[in-house]
Amino acid sequence: MLIHMFAFRWHADASAADRQRASAAIRAFDGAIPGLLEVHVGMNTTPRGGGYETGGVMKFTDEAALANYASHTLHQALLAWLLPLIDPIEIDFHSPEPA
């Protein structure tokens, strides 16, 4: 299993509607992108978040599924309007299946 984590620092010109739209678009990936097993996204609640306001975790079957997600039309459509509004960070790592 491959875990994909992300967080966004929003630019000053990003609205509350932009934040809600992004979260809804990310949640809509669930069941729509092959190999994507789980999607979790929400607003950061810790004061130790370093300015990252939105975060999420996705579980993929493998690296091929993550690569498919990266180029998938739904993801590309999100990035087209979202990237100008955020400073993102991403972390991907392998996780063994639970025993």
CSV table of C-alpha atoms in Angstrom, one decimal:
chain,number,residue,atom,x,y,z
A,1,MET,CA,0.0,0.0,0.0
A,2,LEU,CA,1.2,3.5,-0.7
A,3,ILE,CA,0.2,6.5,1.5
A,4,HIS,CA,0.0,10.0,-0.1
A,5,MET,CA,-0.2,12.9,2.4
A,6,PHE,CA,-0.6,16.5,1.5
A,7,ALA,CA,-1.1,19.9,3.1
A,8,PHE,CA,-1.9,23.4,1.7
A,9,ARG,CA,-0.9,26.9,2.8
A,10,TRP,CA,-3.5,29.1,1.3
A,11,HIS,CA,-2.6,32.4,-0.4
A,12,ALA,CA,-4.3,35.5,0.9
A,13,ASP,CA,-6.5,35.8,-2.2
A,14,ALA,CA,-8.0,32.3,-1.6
A,15,SER,CA,-11.6,32.5,-0.3
A,16,ALA,CA,-13.5,30.3,2.0
A,17,ALA,CA,-15.4,29.0,-1.0
A,18,ASP,CA,-12.1,28.0,-2.6
A,19,ARG,CA,-11.2,26.0,0.4
A,20,GLN,CA,-14.6,24.3,0.5
A,21,ARG,CA,-14.4,23.6,-3.3
A,22,ALA,CA,-11.0,22.0,-3.0
A,23,SER,CA,-12.1,19.7,-0.2
A,24,ALA,CA,-15.2,18.7,-2.0
A,25,ALA,CA,-13.2,18.0,-5.2
A,26,ILE,CA,-10.7,15.9,-3.4
A,27,ARG,CA,-13.5,13.9,-1.6
A,28,ALA,CA,-15.0,13.3,-5.1
A,29,PHE,CA,-11.9,11.3,-6.1
A,30,ASP,CA,-13.1,8.5,-3.8
A,31,GLY,CA,-14.5,5.8,-6.0
A,32,ALA,CA,-13.7,7.7,-9.2
A,33,ILE,CA,-9.9,7.0,-9.6
A,34,PRO,CA,-8.8,3.4,-10.0
A,35,GLY,CA,-6.4,2.1,-7.3
A,36,LEU,CA,-7.4,4.9,-4.8
A,37,LEU,CA,-8.6,3.1,-1.7
A,38,GLU,CA,-9.3,5.9,0.8
A,39,VAL,CA,-9.6,9.7,0.8
A,40,HIS,CA,-9.5,11.9,3.9
A,41,VAL,CA,-9.3,15.7,3.8
A,42,GLY,CA,-10.1,18.4,6.3
A,43,MET,CA,-9.0,21.6,8.0
A,44,ASN,CA,-6.0,21.6,10.2
A,45,THR,CA,-6.8,21.9,13.9
A,46,THR,CA,-3.4,22.0,15.5
A,47,PRO,CA,-1.6,25.3,16.3
A,48,ARG,CA,1.7,23.5,15.3
A,49,GLY,CA,0.7,23.2,11.6
A,50,GLY,CA,3.2,25.8,10.4
A,51,GLY,CA,0.5,27.7,8.5
A,52,TYR,CA,-0.8,24.6,6.6
A,53,GLU,CA,-4.5,25.0,6.9
A,54,THR,CA,-5.9,22.0,4.8
A,55,GLY,CA,-4.5,18.5,5.0
A,56,GLY,CA,-5.3,15.1,3.7
A,57,VAL,CA,-4.3,11.4,3.4
A,58,MET,CA,-5.0,9.1,0.5
A,59,LYS,CA,-4.3,5.3,0.3
A,60,PHE,CA,-3.4,3.7,-3.0
A,61,THR,CA,-2.9,0.1,-3.9
A,62,ASP,CA,0.6,0.8,-5.3
A,63,GLU,CA,2.9,3.2,-7.0
A,64,ALA,CA,1.2,2.6,-10.4
A,65,ALA,CA,-2.1,3.7,-8.9
A,66,LEU,CA,-0.5,6.9,-7.5
A,67,ALA,CA,1.0,7.6,-10.9
A,68,ASN,CA,-2.4,7.1,-12.5
A,69,TYR,CA,-3.9,9.5,-10.0
A,70,ALA,CA,-1.2,12.2,-10.7
A,71,SER,CA,-2.2,12.2,-14.4
A,72,HIS,CA,-5.9,11.5,-14.0
A,73,THR,CA,-8.2,14.1,-15.6
A,74,LEU,CA,-10.1,14.8,-12.3
A,75,HIS,CA,-6.8,15.5,-10.5
A,76,GLN,CA,-5.5,17.6,-13.4
A,77,ALA,CA,-8.7,19.7,-13.4
A,78,LEU,CA,-8.3,20.4,-9.7
A,79,LEU,CA,-4.7,21.4,-10.0
A,80,ALA,CA,-5.5,23.8,-12.9
A,81,TRP,CA,-7.4,26.2,-10.6
A,82,LEU,CA,-6.0,25.2,-7.2
A,83,LEU,CA,-2.2,25.5,-7.6
A,84,PRO,CA,-2.3,29.3,-8.1
A,85,LEU,CA,-4.0,29.5,-4.7
A,86,ILE,CA,-1.7,27.3,-2.5
A,87,ASP,CA,1.8,26.5,-1.4
A,88,PRO,CA,1.5,22.6,-1.1
A,89,ILE,CA,3.6,20.0,0.5
A,90,GLU,CA,3.3,16.3,-0.3
A,91,ILE,CA,4.8,13.1,1.3
A,92,ASP,CA,4.4,9.6,-0.2
A,93,PHE,CA,5.5,6.4,1.6
A,94,HIS,CA,4.9,2.7,1.6
A,95,SER,CA,3.0,1.2,4.4
A,96,PRO,CA,2.7,-2.6,5.1
A,97,GLU,CA,-0.8,-4.0,5.2
A,98,PRO,CA,-2.1,-4.5,8.8
A,99,ALA,CA,-1.6,-8.0,10.1
